[in-house]
Amino acid sequence: MTAVRRSFLPVALAGTAVLLLATGCVEDGSAASSSGQPQPSQQQQHPPGHSAAGAAGQAEDDEPGLSAIRAFDIGKLVVDGGGFTLYRSDKDTAKPPKSNCAGKCAEDWPPMVSVAELKLHNIDQALVGSVIRADGVEQVTLAGWPLYRHAADEMPGETSGQSVNGTWFAVAPDGSKVTVTDGGLSGEFGL
């Protein structure tokens, strides 16, 4: 019986995430607000122009965005437009914003690529910005921290990157790191 429930869980998680994002529901039950371009705060501003379609960390049919949600096993965190958990690294810096993840690291932890229209749901627009990486890619930042997906997260709601190597953490809506130490597949996912 457990195996049946477990195999249904990914479908339920994906459907719930898509439904909630599509209907504009946010953590406090109010309608979601949309914003245009991210407004960097004390960060270098760079022209957009990087397409989210096909970019690392963003599926072609997902609307680029950041949403604050509650994963019941680790608390409030930020997900991308596809419902995938976003992470930050303690090896990066927020002031000034700088990504120190390149090469193999960027394969395991694809950066969230900046786009002109980034939809925000329950995220303070003043905290959203971008930084140009050493490879020339413009990466989204939250409170100065560069944002990444974890390649091992195969479905929305997974948090397998939590506490990896003691330096990778799910990012909270204020840009701080979520400090719960048991990563893995979230048992529940929602607002």
Short mmCIF file of C-alpha atoms in Angstrom, two decimals:
data_model
loop_
_atom_site.label_atom_id
_atom_site.label_comp_id
_atom_site.label_asym_id
_atom_site.label_seq_id
_atom_site.Cartn_x
_atom_site.Cartn_y
_atom_site.Cartn_z
CA MET A 1 0.00 0.00 0.00
CA THR A 2 2.84 2.40 0.79
CA ALA A 3 4.40 1.86 -2.66
CA VAL A 4 1.13 2.83 -4.32
CA ARG A 5 0.86 6.00 -2.26
CA ARG A 6 4.50 6.86 -2.96
CA SER A 7 4.10 6.46 -6.72
CA PHE A 8 1.02 8.67 -6.67
CA LEU A 9 2.79 11.35 -4.61
CA PRO A 10 4.87 12.88 -7.46
CA VAL A 11 1.79 13.24 -9.65
CA ALA A 12 -0.19 14.78 -6.80
CA LEU A 13 2.67 17.16 -5.92
CA ALA A 14 3.12 18.33 -9.49
CA GLY A 15 -0.61 18.77 -10.01
CA THR A 16 -1.03 20.68 -6.75
CA ALA A 17 1.92 22.97 -7.46
CA VAL A 18 0.73 23.75 -10.98
CA LEU A 19 -2.86 24.30 -9.85
CA LEU A 20 -1.86 26.63 -7.00
CA LEU A 21 0.56 28.62 -9.13
CA ALA A 22 -1.94 28.86 -11.99
CA THR A 23 -4.76 30.06 -9.73
CA GLY A 24 -2.54 32.62 -8.02
CA CYS A 25 -2.91 31.23 -4.51
CA VAL A 26 -0.16 32.19 -2.12
CA GLU A 27 0.80 31.28 1.41
CA ASP A 28 -1.53 33.75 3.12
CA GLY A 29 -4.53 32.82 0.92
CA SER A 30 -4.58 36.13 -0.94
CA ALA A 31 -4.33 36.51 -4.70
CA ALA A 32 -0.80 36.46 -6.02
CA SER A 33 0.69 39.61 -7.39
CA SER A 34 2.72 39.65 -10.58
CA SER A 35 5.65 41.87 -11.21
CA GLY A 36 7.72 42.70 -14.21
CA GLN A 37 11.48 42.72 -14.30
CA PRO A 38 13.41 42.03 -11.14
CA GLN A 39 14.77 45.23 -9.67
CA PRO A 40 18.28 44.64 -8.38
CA SER A 41 19.04 46.32 -5.09
CA GLN A 42 22.65 47.48 -4.85
CA GLN A 43 23.62 45.00 -7.56
CA GLN A 44 24.88 45.46 -11.07
CA GLN A 45 21.92 45.80 -13.39
CA HIS A 46 22.29 44.02 -16.69
CA PRO A 47 20.00 43.88 -19.69
CA PRO A 48 17.86 40.74 -19.71
CA GLY A 49 17.92 38.77 -22.94
CA HIS A 50 18.53 35.27 -21.62
CA SER A 51 15.57 33.09 -22.54
CA ALA A 52 14.20 30.81 -19.86
CA ALA A 53 13.12 28.27 -22.46
CA GLY A 54 15.50 25.41 -22.35
CA ALA A 55 17.71 27.12 -19.75
CA ALA A 56 19.14 25.12 -16.89
CA GLY A 57 16.64 24.92 -14.09
CA GLN A 58 13.65 26.01 -16.17
CA ALA A 59 11.48 23.77 -18.31
CA GLU A 60 10.17 25.19 -21.58
CA ASP A 61 6.51 25.11 -20.54
CA ASP A 62 7.09 26.61 -17.08
CA GLU A 63 6.48 30.29 -16.55
CA PRO A 64 9.66 31.78 -15.04
CA GLY A 65 9.03 32.82 -11.49
CA LEU A 66 9.71 32.65 -7.79
CA SER A 67 7.06 31.53 -5.33
CA ALA A 68 7.11 31.22 -1.56
CA ILE A 69 5.59 27.94 -0.42
CA ARG A 70 5.59 25.72 2.63
CA ALA A 71 7.16 22.27 2.41
CA PHE A 72 5.76 20.60 5.48
CA ASP A 73 8.99 18.78 6.30
CA ILE A 74 11.31 21.82 6.24
CA GLY A 75 9.13 24.94 6.35
CA LYS A 76 8.90 28.00 4.09
CA LEU A 77 11.05 27.96 0.99
CA VAL A 78 11.22 29.30 -2.56
CA VAL A 79 10.42 27.34 -5.71
CA ASP A 80 10.75 28.20 -9.39
CA GLY A 81 7.90 28.36 -11.93
CA GLY A 82 7.85 24.55 -12.21
CA GLY A 83 7.58 24.04 -8.44
CA PHE A 84 11.22 22.93 -8.05
CA THR A 85 13.07 23.89 -4.86
CA LEU A 86 15.65 26.65 -5.21
CA TYR A 87 18.90 26.61 -3.24
CA ARG A 88 21.73 28.90 -2.20
CA SER A 89 25.33 28.09 -1.41
CA ASP A 90 27.40 29.22 1.55
CA LYS A 91 30.38 29.38 -0.84
CA ASP A 92 28.72 32.27 -2.72
CA THR A 93 28.53 35.84 -1.44
CA ALA A 94 25.53 38.16 -1.19
CA LYS A 95 27.39 41.46 -0.65
CA PRO A 96 28.48 41.83 -3.35
CA PRO A 97 26.51 39.11 -5.13
CA LYS A 98 28.87 36.49 -6.57
CA SER A 99 28.45 32.90 -7.72
CA ASN A 100 31.36 30.60 -6.95
CA CYS A 101 29.75 27.55 -8.60
CA ALA A 102 31.20 26.72 -12.03
CA GLY A 103 32.09 23.68 -14.13
CA LYS A 104 30.95 20.39 -12.53
CA CYS A 105 29.33 22.36 -9.70
CA ALA A 106 27.09 24.22 -12.20
CA GLU A 107 26.13 20.88 -13.77
CA ASP A 108 25.00 19.53 -10.38
CA TRP A 109 23.56 22.90 -9.32
CA PRO A 110 22.20 24.65 -12.47
CA PRO A 111 21.86 28.42 -11.93
CA MET A 112 18.43 30.01 -12.21
CA VAL A 113 18.79 32.13 -15.33
CA SER A 114 17.40 35.68 -15.30
CA VAL A 115 14.59 36.63 -17.69
CA ALA A 116 12.79 39.88 -18.52
CA GLU A 117 9.44 38.74 -17.08
CA LEU A 118 9.93 36.98 -13.75
CA LYS A 119 6.62 36.37 -11.95
CA LEU A 120 6.78 36.76 -8.18
CA HIS A 121 4.35 35.12 -5.75
CA ASN A 122 4.69 36.18 -2.11
CA ILE A 123 8.30 37.30 -2.71
CA ASP A 124 9.42 40.88 -1.98
CA GLN A 125 10.41 42.40 -5.33
CA ALA A 126 13.04 44.56 -3.60
CA LEU A 127 14.96 41.38 -2.69
CA VAL A 128 15.11 40.06 -6.28
CA GLY A 129 18.06 40.93 -8.49
CA SER A 130 20.66 39.37 -10.72
CA VAL A 131 24.38 38.88 -11.09
CA ILE A 132 26.53 38.14 -14.12
CA ARG A 133 28.41 34.88 -13.57
CA ALA A 134 31.99 34.24 -14.71
CA ASP A 135 30.53 32.27 -17.67
CA GLY A 136 28.54 35.36 -18.77
CA VAL A 137 25.13 33.99 -17.75
CA GLU A 138 22.83 36.36 -15.85
CA GLN A 139 21.67 34.55 -12.69
CA VAL A 140 18.71 35.44 -10.44
CA THR A 141 19.55 36.46 -6.87
CA LEU A 142 17.41 36.72 -3.75
CA ALA A 143 18.69 39.13 -1.09
CA GLY A 144 21.95 39.03 -3.06
CA TRP A 145 22.30 35.23 -2.95
CA PRO A 146 22.56 33.50 -6.37
CA LEU A 147 19.80 30.89 -6.84
CA TYR A 148 20.20 27.32 -8.12
CA ARG A 149 18.23 24.13 -8.75
CA HIS A 150 19.62 20.76 -7.65
CA ALA A 151 19.95 18.41 -10.63
CA ALA A 152 19.07 15.44 -8.39
CA ASP A 153 15.62 16.95 -7.63
CA GLU A 154 13.60 15.12 -10.29
CA MET A 155 10.11 16.30 -9.29
CA PRO A 156 8.51 19.42 -7.84
CA GLY A 157 8.71 19.45 -4.07
CA GLU A 158 11.88 17.41 -3.69
CA THR A 159 14.49 18.84 -1.34
CA SER A 160 17.37 16.42 -1.89
CA GLY A 161 19.84 19.32 -2.02
CA GLN A 162 19.14 20.38 1.55
CA SER A 163 22.39 20.48 3.58
CA VAL A 164 24.50 18.82 0.86
CA ASN A 165 28.16 19.10 1.87
CA GLY A 166 27.05 21.41 4.68
CA THR A 167 26.99 24.31 2.20
CA TRP A 168 23.81 23.97 0.10
CA PHE A 169 20.44 24.98 1.57
CA ALA A 170 16.93 25.59 0.33
CA VAL A 171 16.39 29.35 0.21
CA ALA A 172 13.72 31.00 2.36
CA PRO A 173 11.49 33.80 0.97
CA ASP A 174 13.70 36.43 2.66
CA GLY A 175 16.89 35.01 1.09
CA SER A 176 18.08 33.31 4.26
CA LYS A 177 18.91 29.62 4.26
CA VAL A 178 16.51 26.98 5.52
CA THR A 179 18.49 25.23 8.25
CA VAL A 180 16.67 21.91 8.74
CA THR A 181 19.18 19.12 8.18
CA ASP A 182 17.15 16.23 6.75
CA GLY A 183 16.90 16.65 3.00
CA GLY A 184 15.17 14.22 0.71
CA LEU A 185 11.76 13.90 -0.82
CA SER A 186 9.28 16.18 0.91
CA GLY A 187 6.38 14.18 2.29
CA GLU A 188 3.99 17.03 1.58
CA PHE A 189 4.13 20.19 -0.47
CA GLY A 190 1.89 23.20 -0.53
CA LEU A 191 1.19 26.67 0.70
#
